[in-house]
XYZ file of C-alpha atoms in Angstrom:
248
model
C 23.697 2.695 8.711
C 25.077 4.464 11.762
C 25.745 8.071 10.771
C 28.091 8.487 13.732
C 30.445 5.789 12.452
C 33.727 7.311 11.279
C 33.928 4.658 8.568
C 30.420 5.409 7.338
C 31.572 6.825 3.995
C 33.598 3.703 3.272
C 30.773 1.270 3.989
C 28.380 -0.124 1.433
C 25.526 -2.545 1.921
C 24.156 -4.596 -0.964
C 20.348 -4.376 -0.962
C 19.692 -6.044 -4.331
C 21.201 -9.533 -4.233
C 20.447 -12.709 -6.187
C 21.771 -15.940 -4.749
C 21.791 -19.489 -6.097
C 18.085 -19.592 -5.198
C 17.281 -17.223 -8.061
C 17.278 -20.347 -10.188
C 19.296 -20.213 -13.435
C 19.844 -16.488 -12.812
C 21.843 -16.010 -9.617
C 25.269 -17.635 -9.272
C 26.127 -16.544 -5.725
C 26.535 -19.424 -3.284
C 25.216 -18.124 0.039
C 28.201 -19.276 2.114
C 30.685 -17.641 -0.266
C 28.548 -14.535 -0.644
C 28.381 -13.836 3.077
C 32.071 -14.673 3.500
C 33.019 -12.158 0.807
C 30.817 -9.455 2.356
C 32.625 -10.053 5.653
C 36.022 -9.819 3.952
C 35.024 -6.445 2.506
C 33.992 -5.204 5.986
C 30.367 -4.786 4.955
C 28.209 -4.434 8.097
C 25.190 -6.106 6.481
C 23.921 -7.734 3.303
C 20.478 -8.478 1.874
C 18.962 -11.407 0.026
C 16.409 -10.525 -2.670
C 15.899 -13.568 -4.839
C 13.398 -13.498 -7.688
C 9.928 -14.316 -6.373
C 11.166 -16.828 -3.759
C 12.430 -17.032 -0.175
C 13.862 -20.558 -0.245
C 17.339 -19.374 0.698
C 16.366 -17.141 3.611
C 17.029 -19.566 6.490
C 20.458 -20.611 5.212
C 21.293 -16.968 4.481
C 20.243 -15.846 7.957
C 22.310 -18.548 9.658
C 25.400 -17.832 7.573
C 25.191 -14.074 8.177
C 24.844 -14.553 11.919
C 27.766 -16.974 11.864
C 29.941 -14.416 10.073
C 28.835 -11.611 12.380
C 27.114 -9.382 9.838
C 23.500 -8.254 9.753
C 21.176 -10.274 7.489
C 18.536 -8.244 5.648
C 15.746 -10.520 4.465
C 13.968 -9.484 1.310
C 12.669 -10.528 -2.079
C 12.482 -9.096 -5.575
C 8.811 -9.700 -6.195
C 6.980 -9.570 -9.502
C 4.059 -7.136 -9.679
C 1.146 -7.716 -12.053
C 0.247 -4.727 -14.287
C -3.287 -4.838 -12.865
C -4.764 -7.739 -10.905
C -2.663 -10.782 -10.024
C -5.618 -12.901 -11.106
C -5.511 -11.612 -14.682
C -3.619 -13.901 -17.055
C -2.806 -11.408 -19.771
C -0.288 -8.851 -20.984
C -1.049 -5.191 -20.250
C 0.738 -2.348 -22.094
C 3.179 -4.931 -23.404
C 4.139 -6.134 -19.910
C 3.455 -9.386 -18.045
C 4.952 -8.129 -14.764
C 7.271 -5.574 -13.184
C 10.021 -5.959 -10.570
C 9.875 -4.537 -7.035
C 12.275 -4.909 -4.087
C 10.781 -5.572 -0.639
C 12.915 -5.711 2.526
C 11.689 -6.854 5.935
C 12.260 -4.170 8.561
C 10.439 -5.926 11.419
C 9.174 -9.377 12.400
C 5.746 -8.340 11.127
C 7.369 -7.312 7.864
C 9.016 -10.723 7.574
C 5.669 -12.468 8.076
C 4.031 -10.146 5.540
C 6.789 -10.860 3.030
C 6.207 -14.600 3.429
C 2.493 -14.038 2.851
C 3.110 -11.953 -0.257
C 5.483 -14.484 -1.804
C 3.180 -17.383 -0.966
C 0.102 -15.667 -2.390
C 2.072 -14.628 -5.465
C 2.939 -18.249 -6.168
C -0.513 -19.679 -5.453
C -2.798 -16.916 -6.772
C -0.823 -14.778 -9.192
C 1.292 -17.148 -11.250
C 1.493 -16.057 -14.891
C 4.985 -16.605 -16.309
C 6.182 -15.564 -12.831
C 4.643 -15.566 -9.309
C 3.025 -12.127 -9.194
C 1.545 -9.939 -6.481
C -0.528 -6.803 -7.077
C -1.323 -3.515 -5.345
C -4.251 -5.119 -3.516
C -1.901 -7.585 -1.805
C 0.790 -4.940 -1.252
C -1.710 -2.733 0.576
C -2.884 -5.659 2.687
C 0.617 -6.803 3.703
C 2.694 -3.604 3.637
C 3.429 -3.134 7.339
C 7.013 -3.627 8.409
C 8.329 -3.589 4.841
C 10.709 -1.234 3.070
C 10.137 -0.897 -0.666
C 12.640 0.003 -3.390
C 11.528 0.820 -6.938
C 13.867 -1.873 -8.366
C 15.990 -2.022 -11.513
C 14.988 -0.763 -14.962
C 12.497 -3.650 -15.051
C 10.606 -1.936 -12.225
C 7.300 -0.260 -13.008
C 8.465 3.312 -12.392
C 11.652 3.014 -14.517
C 9.694 1.210 -17.244
C 7.301 4.124 -17.644
C 10.201 6.570 -17.516
C 11.810 4.750 -20.427
C 8.484 4.918 -22.274
C 8.563 8.693 -21.812
C 5.544 8.872 -19.503
C 6.727 10.797 -16.443
C 3.165 11.513 -15.310
C 2.550 7.762 -14.963
C 5.875 7.287 -13.175
C 5.034 10.064 -10.718
C 1.548 8.670 -10.090
C 3.066 5.254 -9.326
C 5.582 6.771 -6.916
C 2.761 8.509 -5.061
C 0.833 5.239 -4.935
C 3.792 3.389 -3.409
C 4.233 6.195 -0.866
C 0.579 5.748 0.045
C 1.060 1.980 0.421
C 4.338 1.854 2.347
C 4.659 5.350 3.808
C 7.098 8.061 2.776
C 9.790 6.816 5.154
C 9.644 3.289 3.742
C 9.664 3.892 -0.004
C 12.832 4.695 -1.956
C 13.750 5.225 -5.582
C 16.460 2.763 -6.566
C 19.403 3.771 -8.756
C 21.848 1.447 -10.529
C 24.756 2.127 -12.873
C 26.282 -0.843 -14.666
C 27.229 1.153 -17.725
C 23.879 0.433 -19.379
C 22.520 3.437 -21.367
C 18.943 2.920 -20.146
C 20.116 3.087 -16.538
C 21.882 6.390 -17.116
C 18.742 7.756 -18.727
C 16.527 6.588 -15.871
C 18.899 7.757 -13.123
C 18.586 11.397 -14.204
C 14.813 11.109 -14.122
C 14.877 9.351 -10.731
C 16.867 12.241 -9.267
C 14.349 14.716 -10.673
C 11.431 12.739 -9.253
C 13.209 12.380 -5.921
C 13.591 16.140 -5.627
C 10.049 16.866 -6.757
C 8.350 14.414 -4.367
C 11.056 14.430 -1.671
C 11.621 10.679 -1.937
C 14.853 9.123 -0.720
C 17.331 7.603 -3.192
C 19.118 4.278 -2.710
C 22.115 3.135 -4.783
C 22.250 -0.610 -5.434
C 24.189 -3.073 -7.533
C 22.208 -5.810 -9.287
C 24.334 -8.560 -7.771
C 24.167 -11.952 -9.510
C 27.648 -13.316 -8.799
C 30.448 -12.627 -6.344
C 33.751 -12.074 -8.160
C 34.633 -10.778 -11.623
C 36.000 -14.193 -12.549
C 32.501 -15.647 -12.039
C 31.099 -13.696 -15.003
C 31.808 -16.444 -17.520
C 30.123 -19.122 -15.397
C 27.136 -16.858 -14.894
C 26.917 -16.312 -18.629
C 26.697 -20.085 -19.131
C 23.974 -20.224 -16.468
C 21.905 -17.702 -18.439
C 22.369 -19.807 -21.564
C 20.907 -22.822 -19.763
C 17.962 -20.706 -18.628
C 17.234 -19.459 -22.155
C 18.020 -22.731 -23.956
C 20.801 -21.037 -25.908
C 24.528 -21.564 -26.459
C 27.345 -19.106 -25.765
C 27.920 -18.899 -29.537
C 24.459 -17.406 -30.106
C 25.038 -13.701 -30.749
C 21.347 -12.857 -30.334
C 20.838 -14.401 -26.902
C 20.197 -12.500 -23.678
C 23.389 -11.690 -21.818
C 24.691 -9.170 -19.296
C 26.325 -6.365 -21.258
C 28.784 -5.454 -18.495
């Protein structure tokens, strides 16, 4: 963002966005998504679908057509250890991580990561690992993701030493200027708990903070339709009180 822009304080750019290509999870049609971002005078918007890049070309074309900057990314799944291991580690099958292409090389590396995740690391989800991240890190900006990210997960488990060690590892992989701790606040208690710890870690290690919204649909009125979409994904009905649903 241009710091010299007088409207800087009024601008917000979504960097954590799930479109219709996050199958049975995202309910944002790309054309409508970009149109709404333009209506809100947002200078740019990202695409970070779960483990895929199928929507990138359409997204790029629509953003250019609307005159806003497209930020190409992906919310990748990271294996607890090796992507080749087909097992649960510390109760986890995978963690979330946001990757954004900063350069053409970064875009090519992102394609490689997503492709290798699908062909080599598939276990419940297409997973990458630190070996691949180190190999294809150039030109990418990394965000620590939502509370399903590895750093927030360990914070919620009460292990700040592990969370700090992971942050240092990601700094080593992507560089201090290209790794950020991601904060979200959707009124979820776990997010409020993690956000305080993220601020502490940010100050201790001098890591930048980024505020995002875990965008899955465009307008408030879309919440009900999105809820039905989640039901289809989980094989549940809206009458099931014990099903997964967005709390806010």
